[in-house]
Short mmCIF file of C-alpha atoms in Angstrom, two decimals:
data_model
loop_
_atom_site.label_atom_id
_atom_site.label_comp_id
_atom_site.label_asym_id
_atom_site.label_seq_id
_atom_site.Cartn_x
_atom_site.Cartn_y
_atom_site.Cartn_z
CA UNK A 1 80.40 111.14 79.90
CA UNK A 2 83.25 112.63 77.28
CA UNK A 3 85.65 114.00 79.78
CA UNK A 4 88.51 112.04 81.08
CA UNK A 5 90.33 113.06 83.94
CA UNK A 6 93.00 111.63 85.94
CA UNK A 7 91.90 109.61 89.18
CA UNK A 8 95.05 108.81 91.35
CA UNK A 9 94.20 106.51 94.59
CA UNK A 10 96.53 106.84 97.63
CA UNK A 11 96.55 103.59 99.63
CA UNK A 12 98.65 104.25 102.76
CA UNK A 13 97.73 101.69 105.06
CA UNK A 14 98.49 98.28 106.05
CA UNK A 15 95.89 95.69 104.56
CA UNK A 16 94.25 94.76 107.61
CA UNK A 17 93.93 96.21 110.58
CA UNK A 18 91.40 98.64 109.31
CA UNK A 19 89.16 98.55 106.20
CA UNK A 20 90.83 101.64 104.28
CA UNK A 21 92.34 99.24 102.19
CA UNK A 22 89.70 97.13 101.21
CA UNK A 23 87.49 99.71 100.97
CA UNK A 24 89.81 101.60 98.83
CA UNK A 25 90.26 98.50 96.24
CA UNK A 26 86.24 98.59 96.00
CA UNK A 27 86.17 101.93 94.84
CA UNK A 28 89.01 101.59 92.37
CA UNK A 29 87.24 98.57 91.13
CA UNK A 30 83.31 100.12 90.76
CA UNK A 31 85.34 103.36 89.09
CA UNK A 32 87.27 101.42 86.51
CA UNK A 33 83.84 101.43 85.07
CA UNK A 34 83.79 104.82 84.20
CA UNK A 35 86.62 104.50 81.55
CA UNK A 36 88.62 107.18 83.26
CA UNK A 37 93.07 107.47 83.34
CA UNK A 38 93.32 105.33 86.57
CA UNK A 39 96.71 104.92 88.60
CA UNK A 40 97.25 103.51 91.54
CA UNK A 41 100.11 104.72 94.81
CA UNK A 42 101.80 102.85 97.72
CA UNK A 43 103.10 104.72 100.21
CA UNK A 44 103.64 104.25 103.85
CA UNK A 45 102.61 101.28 105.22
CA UNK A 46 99.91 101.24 101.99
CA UNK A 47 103.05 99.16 100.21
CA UNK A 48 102.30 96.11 102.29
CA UNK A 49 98.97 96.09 100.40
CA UNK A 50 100.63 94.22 96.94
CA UNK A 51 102.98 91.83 99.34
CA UNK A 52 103.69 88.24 97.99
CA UNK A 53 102.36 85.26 100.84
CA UNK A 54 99.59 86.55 102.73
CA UNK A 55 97.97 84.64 104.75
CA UNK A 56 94.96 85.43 106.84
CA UNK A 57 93.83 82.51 108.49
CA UNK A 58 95.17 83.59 111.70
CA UNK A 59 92.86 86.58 111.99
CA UNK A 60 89.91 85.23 110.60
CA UNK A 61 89.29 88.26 107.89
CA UNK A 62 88.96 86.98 104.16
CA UNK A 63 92.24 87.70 102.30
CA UNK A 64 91.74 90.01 99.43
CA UNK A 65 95.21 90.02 97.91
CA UNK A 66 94.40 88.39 94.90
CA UNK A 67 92.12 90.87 93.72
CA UNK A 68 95.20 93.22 93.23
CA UNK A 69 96.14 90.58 90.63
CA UNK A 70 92.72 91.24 88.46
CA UNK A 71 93.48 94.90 88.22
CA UNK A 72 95.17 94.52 84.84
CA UNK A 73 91.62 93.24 83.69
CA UNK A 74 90.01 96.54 84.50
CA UNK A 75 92.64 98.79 82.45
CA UNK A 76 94.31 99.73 85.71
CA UNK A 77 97.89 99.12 85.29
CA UNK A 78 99.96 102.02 86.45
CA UNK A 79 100.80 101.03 89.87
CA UNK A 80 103.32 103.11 91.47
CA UNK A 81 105.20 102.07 94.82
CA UNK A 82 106.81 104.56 96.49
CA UNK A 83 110.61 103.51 97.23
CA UNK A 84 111.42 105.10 100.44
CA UNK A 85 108.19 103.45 102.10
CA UNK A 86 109.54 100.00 100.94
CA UNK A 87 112.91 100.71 102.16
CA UNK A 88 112.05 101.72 105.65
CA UNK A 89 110.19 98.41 105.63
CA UNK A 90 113.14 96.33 104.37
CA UNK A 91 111.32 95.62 101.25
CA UNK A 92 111.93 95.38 97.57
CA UNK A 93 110.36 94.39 94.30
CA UNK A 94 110.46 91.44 94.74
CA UNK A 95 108.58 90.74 97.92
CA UNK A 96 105.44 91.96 95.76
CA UNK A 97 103.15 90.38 94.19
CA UNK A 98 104.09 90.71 89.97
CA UNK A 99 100.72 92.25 89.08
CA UNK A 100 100.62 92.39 85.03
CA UNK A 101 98.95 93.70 82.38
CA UNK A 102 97.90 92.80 78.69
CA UNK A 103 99.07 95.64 76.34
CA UNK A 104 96.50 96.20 73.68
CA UNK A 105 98.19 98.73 71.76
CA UNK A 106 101.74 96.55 71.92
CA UNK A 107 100.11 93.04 70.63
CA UNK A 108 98.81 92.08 74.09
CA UNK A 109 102.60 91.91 75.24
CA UNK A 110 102.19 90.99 79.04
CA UNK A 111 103.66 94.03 81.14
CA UNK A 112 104.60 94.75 84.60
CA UNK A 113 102.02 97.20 86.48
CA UNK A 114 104.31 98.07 89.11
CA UNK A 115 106.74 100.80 88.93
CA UNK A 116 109.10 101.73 92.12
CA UNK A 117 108.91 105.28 91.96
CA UNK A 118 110.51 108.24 94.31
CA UNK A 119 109.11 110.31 96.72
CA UNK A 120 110.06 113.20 94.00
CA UNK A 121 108.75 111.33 91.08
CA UNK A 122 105.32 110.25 93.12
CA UNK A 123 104.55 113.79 94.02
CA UNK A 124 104.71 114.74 90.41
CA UNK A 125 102.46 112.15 89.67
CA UNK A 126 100.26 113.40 92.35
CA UNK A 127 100.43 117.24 91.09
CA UNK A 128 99.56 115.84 87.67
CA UNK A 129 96.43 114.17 88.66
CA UNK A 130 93.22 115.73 88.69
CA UNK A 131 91.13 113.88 91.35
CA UNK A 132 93.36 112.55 94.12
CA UNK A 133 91.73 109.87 96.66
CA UNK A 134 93.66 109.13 99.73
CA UNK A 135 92.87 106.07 101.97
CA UNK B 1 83.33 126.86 91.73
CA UNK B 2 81.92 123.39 91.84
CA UNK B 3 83.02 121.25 94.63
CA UNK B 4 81.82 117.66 96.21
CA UNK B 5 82.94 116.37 99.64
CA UNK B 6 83.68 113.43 100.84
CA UNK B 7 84.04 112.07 104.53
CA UNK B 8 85.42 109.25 105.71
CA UNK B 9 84.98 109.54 109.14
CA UNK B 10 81.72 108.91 111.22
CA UNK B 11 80.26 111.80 113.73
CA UNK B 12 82.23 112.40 117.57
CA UNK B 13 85.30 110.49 117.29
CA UNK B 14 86.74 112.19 114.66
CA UNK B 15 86.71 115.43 114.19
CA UNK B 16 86.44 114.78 109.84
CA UNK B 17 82.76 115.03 109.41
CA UNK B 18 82.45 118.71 111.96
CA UNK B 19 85.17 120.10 109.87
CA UNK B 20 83.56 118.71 106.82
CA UNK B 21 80.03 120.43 107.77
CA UNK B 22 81.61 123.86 108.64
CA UNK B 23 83.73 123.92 105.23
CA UNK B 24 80.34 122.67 103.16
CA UNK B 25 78.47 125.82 105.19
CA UNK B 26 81.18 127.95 104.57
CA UNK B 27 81.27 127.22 100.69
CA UNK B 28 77.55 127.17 100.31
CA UNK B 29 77.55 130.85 101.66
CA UNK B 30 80.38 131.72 99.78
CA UNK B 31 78.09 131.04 97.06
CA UNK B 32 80.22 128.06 95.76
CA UNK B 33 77.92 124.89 94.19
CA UNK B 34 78.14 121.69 96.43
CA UNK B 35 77.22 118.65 93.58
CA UNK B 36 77.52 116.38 96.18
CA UNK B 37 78.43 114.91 99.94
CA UNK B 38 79.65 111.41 99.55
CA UNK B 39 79.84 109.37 103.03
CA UNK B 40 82.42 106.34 102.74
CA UNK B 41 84.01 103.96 105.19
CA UNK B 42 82.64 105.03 108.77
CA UNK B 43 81.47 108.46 107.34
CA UNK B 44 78.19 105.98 106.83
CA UNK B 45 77.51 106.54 110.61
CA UNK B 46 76.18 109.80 110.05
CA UNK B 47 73.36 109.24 108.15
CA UNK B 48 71.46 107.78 110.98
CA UNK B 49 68.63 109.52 112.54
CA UNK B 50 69.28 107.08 115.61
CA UNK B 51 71.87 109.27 116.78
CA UNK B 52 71.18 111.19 120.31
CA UNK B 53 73.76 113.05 121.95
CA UNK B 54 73.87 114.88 125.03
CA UNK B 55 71.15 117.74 124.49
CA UNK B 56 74.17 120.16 125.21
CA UNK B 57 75.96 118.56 122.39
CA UNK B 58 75.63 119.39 118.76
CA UNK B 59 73.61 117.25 116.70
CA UNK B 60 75.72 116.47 113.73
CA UNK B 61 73.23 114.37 111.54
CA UNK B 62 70.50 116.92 112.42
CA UNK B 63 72.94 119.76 111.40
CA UNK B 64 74.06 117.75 108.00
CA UNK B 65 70.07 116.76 107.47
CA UNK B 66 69.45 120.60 108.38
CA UNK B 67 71.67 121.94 105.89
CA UNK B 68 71.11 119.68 102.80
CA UNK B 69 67.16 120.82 103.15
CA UNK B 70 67.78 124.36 103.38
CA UNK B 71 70.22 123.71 100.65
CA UNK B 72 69.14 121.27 98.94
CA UNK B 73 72.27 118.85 99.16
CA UNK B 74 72.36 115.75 97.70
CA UNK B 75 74.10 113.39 100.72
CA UNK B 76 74.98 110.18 99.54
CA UNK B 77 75.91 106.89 101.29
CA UNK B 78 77.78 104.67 100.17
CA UNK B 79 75.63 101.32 100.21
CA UNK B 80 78.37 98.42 100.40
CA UNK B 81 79.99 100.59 103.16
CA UNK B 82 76.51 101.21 104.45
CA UNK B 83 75.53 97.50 104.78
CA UNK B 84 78.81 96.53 106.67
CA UNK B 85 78.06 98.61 109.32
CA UNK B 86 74.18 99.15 109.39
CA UNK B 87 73.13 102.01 108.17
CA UNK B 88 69.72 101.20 106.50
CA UNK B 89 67.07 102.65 103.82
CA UNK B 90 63.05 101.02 103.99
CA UNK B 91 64.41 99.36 100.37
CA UNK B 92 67.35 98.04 102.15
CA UNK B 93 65.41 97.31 104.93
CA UNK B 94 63.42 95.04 102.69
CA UNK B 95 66.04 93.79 100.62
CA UNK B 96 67.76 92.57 103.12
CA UNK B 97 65.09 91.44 105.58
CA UNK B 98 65.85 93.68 108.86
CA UNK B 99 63.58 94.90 111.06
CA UNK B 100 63.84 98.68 110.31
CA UNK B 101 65.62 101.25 108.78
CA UNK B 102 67.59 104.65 110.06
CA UNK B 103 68.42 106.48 107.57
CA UNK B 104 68.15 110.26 108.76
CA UNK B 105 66.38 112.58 106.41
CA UNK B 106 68.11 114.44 103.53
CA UNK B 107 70.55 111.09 102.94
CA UNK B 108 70.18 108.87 100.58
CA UNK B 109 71.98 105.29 99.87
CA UNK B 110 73.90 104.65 96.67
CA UNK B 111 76.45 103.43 95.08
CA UNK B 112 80.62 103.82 94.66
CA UNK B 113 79.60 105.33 91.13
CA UNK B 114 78.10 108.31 92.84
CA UNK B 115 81.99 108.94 94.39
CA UNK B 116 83.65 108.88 91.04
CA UNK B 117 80.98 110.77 89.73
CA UNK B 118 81.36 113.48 91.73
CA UNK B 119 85.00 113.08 90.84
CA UNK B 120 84.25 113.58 87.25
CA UNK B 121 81.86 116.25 87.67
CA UNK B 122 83.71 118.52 90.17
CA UNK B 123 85.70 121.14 89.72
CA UNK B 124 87.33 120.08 93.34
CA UNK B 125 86.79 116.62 94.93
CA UNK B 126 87.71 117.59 99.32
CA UNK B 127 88.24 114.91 101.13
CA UNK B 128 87.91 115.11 104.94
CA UNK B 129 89.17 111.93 107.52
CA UNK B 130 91.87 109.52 108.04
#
């Protein structure tokens, strides 16, 4: 397949509590096969996704956190948080995991994946996208 | 125009997959191309011919296994979202040593690819559900 197009995936929900999230890393995981421009978004409660700490055991459903931390191995490594959803939660930064990349064409220089961007900035991001999946 | 659809809800609770079968009837006689129906996350529960409503209630895996014969349609479910929640093939069936299989006619069980396929290939990916 020659033609590249931009895939943007909307996570919006809280990790667990429903599968959206899960089921949402899955596909962004099978489709970093496909060698196409892959970011990531965080809005809503979606930015408790990349949290630092979580712990499962409570609930008895298999933490998949550190899976986020792999995505820099697939070539996905635009991440963008939205910063009015961590905000309203009382969150910053730094109560997310640091998910990093390798940066081929910069002598493998190890770089952040996560940009805080605005609710301005994301939906140009979004309008600049060619296939937009929300869960 | 070329368009694929994907639904994320399953059949009666949601509203997702009716909405998703009127717009996918609507295009198709519009004249528009449908490259594919991709069923994710509880969408998987309708591809199973188990399904039995009320007799004065629409059928909505008979209408969807209706509409991809007269049309053709390739409807694809997703197979990791498909085991979780058991929505079986006869190879699945095997595979994974169950008893049976429901899979309704006209669906078939795939993989994630077939999503970002369908991404690739169409000129509009719709998504219907929460």
């Amino acid at each position: 397949m020659s033609d590249t197009k931009r895939f943007l995936y909307v996570n919006r929900k809280a990790p667990y509590g429903t599968i959206y999230a899960l089921e949402s890393l899955e596909v962004v995981l099978i489709g970093a096969a496909f060698e196409q421009d892959v970011a990531l978004a965080f809005v809503d409660d979606g930015v408790y996704q990349l949290t630092k700490g979580q712990d499962t055991t409570g609930i008895g459903v298999k933490n998949f956190s550190p899976t986020y931390k792999a995505l820099g191995d697939y070539d996905v490594n635009k991440i963008y948080v939205e910063k009015e959803s961590l905000e309203a939660r009382g969150l910053t930064l730094d109560d997310l995991m640091p998910l990093k990349y390798e940066d081929e064409d910069d002598d493998w220089a190890e770089k952040d994946s996560i940009h805080v961007v605005s609710s301005k900035e994301l939906s140009e991001i979004m309008d600049q996208s060619d296939v937009v999946l929300s869960f | 125009v070329k368009l694929s659809v994907q639904i994320n809800e399953g059949p009666y609770t949601h509203a997702a997959s009716d909405t998703a079968y009127q717009f996918t009837k609507a295009a198709l006689e519009k004249g528009h191309e449908i490259f594919r129906v991709f069923f994710y996350h509880d969408g998987v529960n309708n591809g199973t011919r188990f399904t039995t409503p009320p007799q004065d209630d629409r059928n909505l895996v008979n209408l969807w296994s209706e509409l991809a014969e007269k049309h053709n349609l390739d409807l694809v479910v997703c197979v990791a979202a498909a085991q979780r929640r058991g929505i079986v093939d006869p190879d699945e069936a095997k595979r994974n040593g169950k008893d049976g299989d429901n899979i309704a006619p006209g669906f078939r069980i795939s993989g994630l690819g077939q999503l970002i396929e369908a991404g690739i290939q169409s000129d509009r990916l719709v998504v219907f559900g929460d």
